[in-house]
mmCIF file of C-alpha atoms in Angstrom:
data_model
loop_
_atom_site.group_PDB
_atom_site.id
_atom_site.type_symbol
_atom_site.label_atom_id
_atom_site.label_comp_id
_atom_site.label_asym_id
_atom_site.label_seq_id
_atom_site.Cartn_x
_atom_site.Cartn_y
_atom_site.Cartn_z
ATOM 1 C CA UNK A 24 -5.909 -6.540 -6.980
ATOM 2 C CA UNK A 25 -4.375 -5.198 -10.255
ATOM 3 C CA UNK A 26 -6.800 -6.449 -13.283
ATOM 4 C CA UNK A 27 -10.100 -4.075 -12.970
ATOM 5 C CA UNK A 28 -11.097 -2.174 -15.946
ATOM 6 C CA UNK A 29 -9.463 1.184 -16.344
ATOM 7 C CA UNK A 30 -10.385 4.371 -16.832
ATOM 8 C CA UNK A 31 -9.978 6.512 -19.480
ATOM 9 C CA UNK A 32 -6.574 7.664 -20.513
ATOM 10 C CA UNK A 33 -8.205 11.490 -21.532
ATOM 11 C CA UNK A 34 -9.921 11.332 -17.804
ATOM 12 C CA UNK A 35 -6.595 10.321 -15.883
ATOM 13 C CA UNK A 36 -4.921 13.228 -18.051
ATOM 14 C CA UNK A 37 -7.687 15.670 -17.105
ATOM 15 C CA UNK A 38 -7.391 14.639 -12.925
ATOM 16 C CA UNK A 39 -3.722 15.010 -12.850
ATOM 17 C CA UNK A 40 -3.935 19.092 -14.765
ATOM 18 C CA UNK A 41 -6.897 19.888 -11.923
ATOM 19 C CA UNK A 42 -4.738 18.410 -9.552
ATOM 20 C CA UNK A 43 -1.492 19.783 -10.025
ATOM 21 C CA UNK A 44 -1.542 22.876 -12.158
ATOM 22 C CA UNK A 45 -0.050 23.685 -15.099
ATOM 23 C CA UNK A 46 3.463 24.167 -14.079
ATOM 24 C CA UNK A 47 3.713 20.826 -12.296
ATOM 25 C CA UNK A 48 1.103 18.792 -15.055
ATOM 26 C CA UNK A 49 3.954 20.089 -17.714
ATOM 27 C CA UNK A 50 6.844 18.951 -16.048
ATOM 28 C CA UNK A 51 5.449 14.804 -16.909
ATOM 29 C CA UNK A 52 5.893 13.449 -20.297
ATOM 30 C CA UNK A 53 4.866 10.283 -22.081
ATOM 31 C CA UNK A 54 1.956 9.146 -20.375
ATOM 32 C CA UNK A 55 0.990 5.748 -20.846
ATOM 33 C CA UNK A 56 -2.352 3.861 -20.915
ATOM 34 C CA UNK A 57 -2.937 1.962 -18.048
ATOM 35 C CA UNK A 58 -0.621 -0.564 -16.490
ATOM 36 C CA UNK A 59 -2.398 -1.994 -13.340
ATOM 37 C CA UNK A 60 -6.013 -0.711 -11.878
ATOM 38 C CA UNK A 61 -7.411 -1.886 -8.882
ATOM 39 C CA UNK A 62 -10.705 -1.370 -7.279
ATOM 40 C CA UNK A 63 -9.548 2.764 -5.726
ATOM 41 C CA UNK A 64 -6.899 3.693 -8.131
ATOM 42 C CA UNK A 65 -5.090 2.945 -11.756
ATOM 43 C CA UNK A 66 -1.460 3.455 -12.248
ATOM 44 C CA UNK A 67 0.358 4.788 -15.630
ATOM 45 C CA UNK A 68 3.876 4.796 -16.468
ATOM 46 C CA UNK A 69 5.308 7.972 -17.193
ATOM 47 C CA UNK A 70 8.533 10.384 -16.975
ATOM 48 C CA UNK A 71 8.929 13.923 -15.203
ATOM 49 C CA UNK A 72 11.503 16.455 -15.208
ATOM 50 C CA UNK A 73 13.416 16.675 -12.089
ATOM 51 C CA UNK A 74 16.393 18.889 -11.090
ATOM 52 C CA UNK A 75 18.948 15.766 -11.209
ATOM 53 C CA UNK A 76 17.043 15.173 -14.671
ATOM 54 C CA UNK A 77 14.790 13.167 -16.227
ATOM 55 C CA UNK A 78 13.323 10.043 -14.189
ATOM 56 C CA UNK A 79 11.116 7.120 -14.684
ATOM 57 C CA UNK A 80 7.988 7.493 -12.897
ATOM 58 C CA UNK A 81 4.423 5.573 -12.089
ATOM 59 C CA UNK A 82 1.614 7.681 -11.399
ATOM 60 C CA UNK A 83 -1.446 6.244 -9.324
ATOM 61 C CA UNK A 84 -4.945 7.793 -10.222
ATOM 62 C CA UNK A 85 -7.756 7.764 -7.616
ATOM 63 C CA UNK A 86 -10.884 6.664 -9.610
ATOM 64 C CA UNK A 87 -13.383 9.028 -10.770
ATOM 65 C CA UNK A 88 -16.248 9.585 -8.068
ATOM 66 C CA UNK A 89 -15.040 6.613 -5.996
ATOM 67 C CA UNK A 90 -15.067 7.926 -2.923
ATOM 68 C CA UNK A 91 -18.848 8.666 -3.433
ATOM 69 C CA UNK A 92 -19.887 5.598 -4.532
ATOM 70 C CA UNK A 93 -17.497 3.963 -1.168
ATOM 71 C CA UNK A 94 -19.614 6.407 0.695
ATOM 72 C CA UNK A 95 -23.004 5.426 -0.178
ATOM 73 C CA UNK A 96 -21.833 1.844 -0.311
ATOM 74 C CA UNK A 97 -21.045 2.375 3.295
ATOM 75 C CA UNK A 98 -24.099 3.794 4.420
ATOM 76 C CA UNK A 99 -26.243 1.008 3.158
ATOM 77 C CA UNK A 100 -23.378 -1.222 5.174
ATOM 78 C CA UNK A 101 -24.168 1.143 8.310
ATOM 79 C CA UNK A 102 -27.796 0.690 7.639
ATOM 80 C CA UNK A 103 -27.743 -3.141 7.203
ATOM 81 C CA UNK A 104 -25.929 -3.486 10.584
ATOM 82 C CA UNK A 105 -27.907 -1.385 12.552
ATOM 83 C CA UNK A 106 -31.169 -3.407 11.368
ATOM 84 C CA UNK A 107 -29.321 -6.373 12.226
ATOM 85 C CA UNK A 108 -28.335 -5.611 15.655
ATOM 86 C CA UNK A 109 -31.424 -3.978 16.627
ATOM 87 C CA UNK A 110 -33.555 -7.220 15.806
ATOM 88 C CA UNK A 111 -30.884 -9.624 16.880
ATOM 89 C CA UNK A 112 -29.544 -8.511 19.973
ATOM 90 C CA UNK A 113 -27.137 -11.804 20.294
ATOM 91 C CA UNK A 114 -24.967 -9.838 17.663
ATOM 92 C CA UNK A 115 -23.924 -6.918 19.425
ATOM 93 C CA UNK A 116 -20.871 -8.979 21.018
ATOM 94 C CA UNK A 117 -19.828 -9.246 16.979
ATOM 95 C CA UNK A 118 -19.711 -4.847 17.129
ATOM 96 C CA UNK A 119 -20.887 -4.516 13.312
ATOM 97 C CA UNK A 120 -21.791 -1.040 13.928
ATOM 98 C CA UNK A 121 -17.878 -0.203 15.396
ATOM 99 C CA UNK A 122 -16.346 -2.456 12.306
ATOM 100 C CA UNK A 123 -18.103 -0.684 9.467
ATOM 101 C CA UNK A 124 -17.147 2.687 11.039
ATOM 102 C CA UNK A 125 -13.547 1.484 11.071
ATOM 103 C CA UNK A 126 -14.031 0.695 7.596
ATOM 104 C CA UNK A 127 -14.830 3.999 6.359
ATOM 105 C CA UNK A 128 -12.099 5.252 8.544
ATOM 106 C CA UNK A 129 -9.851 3.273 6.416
ATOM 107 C CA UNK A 130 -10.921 3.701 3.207
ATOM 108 C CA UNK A 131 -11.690 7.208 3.401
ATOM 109 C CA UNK A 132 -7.921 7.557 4.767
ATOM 110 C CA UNK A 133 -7.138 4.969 1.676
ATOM 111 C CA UNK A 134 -8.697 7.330 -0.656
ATOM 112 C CA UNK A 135 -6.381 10.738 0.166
ATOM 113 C CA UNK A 136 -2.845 9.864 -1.295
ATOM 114 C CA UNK A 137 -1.337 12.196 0.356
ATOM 115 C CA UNK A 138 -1.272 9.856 3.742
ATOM 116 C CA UNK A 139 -0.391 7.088 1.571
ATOM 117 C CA UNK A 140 2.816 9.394 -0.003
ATOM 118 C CA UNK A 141 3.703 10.335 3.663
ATOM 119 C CA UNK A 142 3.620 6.897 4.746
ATOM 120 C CA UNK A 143 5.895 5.608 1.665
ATOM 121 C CA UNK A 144 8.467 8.395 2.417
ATOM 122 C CA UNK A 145 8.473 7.033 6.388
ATOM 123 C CA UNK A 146 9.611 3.554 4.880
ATOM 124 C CA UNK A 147 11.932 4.727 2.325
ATOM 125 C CA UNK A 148 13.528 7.096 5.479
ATOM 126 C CA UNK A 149 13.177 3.760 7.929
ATOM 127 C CA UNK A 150 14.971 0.800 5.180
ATOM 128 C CA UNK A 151 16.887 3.032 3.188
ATOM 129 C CA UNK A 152 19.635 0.484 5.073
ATOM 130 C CA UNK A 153 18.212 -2.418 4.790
ATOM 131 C CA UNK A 154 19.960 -4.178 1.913
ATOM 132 C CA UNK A 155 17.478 -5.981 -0.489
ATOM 133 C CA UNK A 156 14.718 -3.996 0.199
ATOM 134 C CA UNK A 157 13.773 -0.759 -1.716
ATOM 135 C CA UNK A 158 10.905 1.609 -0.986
ATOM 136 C CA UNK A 159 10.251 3.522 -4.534
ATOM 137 C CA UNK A 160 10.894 7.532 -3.549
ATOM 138 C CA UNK A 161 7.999 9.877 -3.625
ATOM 139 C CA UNK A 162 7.647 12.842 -6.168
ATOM 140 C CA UNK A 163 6.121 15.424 -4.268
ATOM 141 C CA UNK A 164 5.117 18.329 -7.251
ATOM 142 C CA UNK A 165 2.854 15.407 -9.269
ATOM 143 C CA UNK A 166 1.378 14.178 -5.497
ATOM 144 C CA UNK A 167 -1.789 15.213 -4.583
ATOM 145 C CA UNK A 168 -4.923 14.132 -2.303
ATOM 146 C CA UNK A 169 -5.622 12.507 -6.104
ATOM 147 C CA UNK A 170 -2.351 11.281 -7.725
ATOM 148 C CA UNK A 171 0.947 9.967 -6.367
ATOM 149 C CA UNK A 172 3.667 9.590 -8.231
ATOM 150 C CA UNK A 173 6.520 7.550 -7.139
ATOM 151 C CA UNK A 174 9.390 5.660 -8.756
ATOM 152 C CA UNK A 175 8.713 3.070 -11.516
ATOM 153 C CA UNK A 176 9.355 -0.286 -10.153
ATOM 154 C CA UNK A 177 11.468 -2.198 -12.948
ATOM 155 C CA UNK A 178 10.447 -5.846 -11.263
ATOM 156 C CA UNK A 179 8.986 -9.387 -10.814
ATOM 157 C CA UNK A 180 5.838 -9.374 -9.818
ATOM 158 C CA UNK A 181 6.082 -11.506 -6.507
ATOM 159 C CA UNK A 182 3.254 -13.795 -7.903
ATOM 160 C CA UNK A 183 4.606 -15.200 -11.163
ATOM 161 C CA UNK A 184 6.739 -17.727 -9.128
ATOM 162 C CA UNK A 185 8.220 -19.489 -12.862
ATOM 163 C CA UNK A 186 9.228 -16.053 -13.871
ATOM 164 C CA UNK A 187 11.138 -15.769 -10.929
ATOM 165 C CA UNK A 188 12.413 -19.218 -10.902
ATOM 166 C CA UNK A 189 13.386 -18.806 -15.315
ATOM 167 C CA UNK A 190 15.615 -15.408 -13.861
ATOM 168 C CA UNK A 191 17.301 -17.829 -11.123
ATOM 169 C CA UNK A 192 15.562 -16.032 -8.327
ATOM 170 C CA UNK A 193 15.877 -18.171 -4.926
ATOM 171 C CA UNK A 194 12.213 -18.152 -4.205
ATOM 172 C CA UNK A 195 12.927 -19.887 -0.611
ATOM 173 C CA UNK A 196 15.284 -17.143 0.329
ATOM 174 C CA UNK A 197 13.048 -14.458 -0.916
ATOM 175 C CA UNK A 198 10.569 -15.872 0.927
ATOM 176 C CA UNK A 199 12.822 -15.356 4.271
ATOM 177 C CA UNK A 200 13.783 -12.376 3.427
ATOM 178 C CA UNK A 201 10.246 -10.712 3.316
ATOM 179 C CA UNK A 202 8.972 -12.639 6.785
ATOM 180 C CA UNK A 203 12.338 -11.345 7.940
ATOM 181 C CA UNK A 204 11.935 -7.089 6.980
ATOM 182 C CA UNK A 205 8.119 -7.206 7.843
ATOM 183 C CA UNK A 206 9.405 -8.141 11.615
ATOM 184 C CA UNK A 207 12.329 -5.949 11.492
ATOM 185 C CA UNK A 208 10.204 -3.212 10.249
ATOM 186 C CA UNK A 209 7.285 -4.286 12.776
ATOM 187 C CA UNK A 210 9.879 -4.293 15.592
ATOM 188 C CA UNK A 211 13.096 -2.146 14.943
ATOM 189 C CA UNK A 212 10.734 0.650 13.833
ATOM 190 C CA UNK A 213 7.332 0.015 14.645
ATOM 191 C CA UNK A 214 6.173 1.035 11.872
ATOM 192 C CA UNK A 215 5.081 -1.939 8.725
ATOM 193 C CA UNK A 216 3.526 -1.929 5.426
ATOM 194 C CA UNK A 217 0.402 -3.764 6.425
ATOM 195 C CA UNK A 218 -0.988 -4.721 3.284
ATOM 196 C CA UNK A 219 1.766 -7.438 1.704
ATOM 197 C CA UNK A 220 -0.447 -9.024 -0.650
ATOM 198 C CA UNK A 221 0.794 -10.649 -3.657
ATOM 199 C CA UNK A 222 -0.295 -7.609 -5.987
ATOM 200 C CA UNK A 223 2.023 -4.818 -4.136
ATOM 201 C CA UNK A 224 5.262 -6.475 -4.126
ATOM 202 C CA UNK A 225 7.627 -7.055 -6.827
ATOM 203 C CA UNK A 226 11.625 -8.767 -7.009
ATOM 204 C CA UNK A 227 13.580 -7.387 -9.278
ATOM 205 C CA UNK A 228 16.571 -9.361 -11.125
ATOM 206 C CA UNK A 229 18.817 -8.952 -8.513
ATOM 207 C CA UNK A 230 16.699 -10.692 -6.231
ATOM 208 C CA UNK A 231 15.762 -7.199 -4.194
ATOM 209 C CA UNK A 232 12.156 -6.738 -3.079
ATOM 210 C CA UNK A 233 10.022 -3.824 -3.566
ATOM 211 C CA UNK A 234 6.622 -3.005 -2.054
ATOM 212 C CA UNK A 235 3.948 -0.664 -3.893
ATOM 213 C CA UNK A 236 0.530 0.776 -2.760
ATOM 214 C CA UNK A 237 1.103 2.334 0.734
ATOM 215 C CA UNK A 238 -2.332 2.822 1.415
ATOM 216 C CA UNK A 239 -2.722 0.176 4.435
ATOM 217 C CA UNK A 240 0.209 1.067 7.374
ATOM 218 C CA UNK A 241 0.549 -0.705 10.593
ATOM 219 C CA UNK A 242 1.891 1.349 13.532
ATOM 220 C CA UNK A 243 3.158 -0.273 16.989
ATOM 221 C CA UNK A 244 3.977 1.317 19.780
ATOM 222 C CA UNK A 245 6.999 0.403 21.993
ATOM 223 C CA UNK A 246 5.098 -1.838 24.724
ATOM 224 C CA UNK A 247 3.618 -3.824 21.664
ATOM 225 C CA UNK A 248 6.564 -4.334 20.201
ATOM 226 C CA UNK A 249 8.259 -5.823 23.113
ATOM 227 C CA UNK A 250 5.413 -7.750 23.643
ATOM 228 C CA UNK A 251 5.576 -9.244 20.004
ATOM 229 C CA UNK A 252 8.898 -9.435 20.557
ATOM 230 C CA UNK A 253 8.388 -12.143 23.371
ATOM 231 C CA UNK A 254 6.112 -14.248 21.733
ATOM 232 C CA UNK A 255 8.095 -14.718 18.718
ATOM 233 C CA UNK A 256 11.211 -15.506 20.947
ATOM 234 C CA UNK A 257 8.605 -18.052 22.818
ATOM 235 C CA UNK A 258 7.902 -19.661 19.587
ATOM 236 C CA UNK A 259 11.202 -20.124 18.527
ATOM 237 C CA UNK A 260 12.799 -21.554 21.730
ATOM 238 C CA UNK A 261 9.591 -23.554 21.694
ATOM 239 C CA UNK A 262 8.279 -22.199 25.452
ATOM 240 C CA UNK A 263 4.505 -21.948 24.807
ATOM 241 C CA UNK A 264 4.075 -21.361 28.438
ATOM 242 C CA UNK A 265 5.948 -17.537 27.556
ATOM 243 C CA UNK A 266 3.734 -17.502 24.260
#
């Protein structure tokens, strides 16, 4: 999730000047090494100048050559389930062809950040409301279809439950709190970060929870959302007939 080995700091340097120009490469200062790298990306810490002035910022890196090595990786996937389902027809009901191809769909959409900055600024638009949840706001002149950069999260990371506990975090309430915005987000605006892991979501002291990594989005539409709607409203007066 976060603990891969990172690139170089040199490299990341070099991707963000060939990805942003001069003018816009100048404007960050203080890069850091490496804070967090995952299996597509690495972030650093770092600060840019802005018009309202300096701000803290985290910059996510897409790996060198990843997307080539995802593609071939793929391809031998493709390969494997064609062989499969040709010489065991009882496996076309499981659709392996249909699921890899929805993989690469994914990833390949994964792999441009400039969905993932788009989607991030829909959120931050949709719960900028919502007390107690915070969507970090996108820098558009360091994003690119390589880099995002987006606020620096100053929090908990949701997994180190004694940290939270030592800072006198209510753990049960932060608990509710994040089934309770996923289903607001899911139903109010049909629209959900759909990759809540314990590796993209952080509290900070004040007990307010922040996602990361915008890369995975759910959409609904407003028939499915009704229909959700109805089965979580079966569940909780306990009609499973309804459900």
């Amino acid at each position: 999730q976060d603990k891969l080995p990172p690139f170089d700091l040199a490299v990341a340097k070099n991707i963000l000047k060939k990805e942003l120009g001069k003018e816009s490469f100048d404007q960050i200062t203080n890069i850091s090494n490496p804070v967090a790298a995952a299996s597509i990306a690495q972030v650093h810490f770092a600060n840019i100048e802005t018009l309202e002035g300096k701000k803290d910022v985290a910059i996510k890196i897409l790996r060198p050559n990843v997307e080539k090595i995802f593609n071939e990786e793929l391809d031998a996937l493709m390969f494997l389930a064609y062989i499969v389902e040709s010489l065991i027809k009882k496996t076309k009901r499981l659709k392996l062809i249909e699921i890899v191809q929805l993989l690469r769909e994914i990833t390949n959409v994964e792999m441009d950040f400039r969905f993932e900055a788009a989607a991030a600024n829909e959120l931050y638009e949709n719960t900028k409301n919502d007390l107690g949840f915070n969507v970090p706001k996108i820098y558009w002149n360091q994003t690119s279809k390589k880099t995002l950069c987006l606020d620096r999260v100053d929090g908990i990371p949701i997994r180190e439950i004694e940290n939270l506990k030592s800072q006198n975090i209510d753990t049960k309430k932060i608990a509710e709190n994040i089934i309770q915005y996923f289903l607001k987000h899911a139903i109010r605006d049909g629209f959900f970060h759909a990759d809540m892991h314990q590796g993209n979501l952080f509290v900070t002291k004040d007990g307010i929870i922040i996602p990361v990594d915008f890369g995975i989005m759910g959409r609904l539409d407003k028939k499915n959302r009704k229909y959700l709607a109805d089965i979580l409203y079966g569940f909780i007066k306990r009609d499973y007939k309804k459900v």
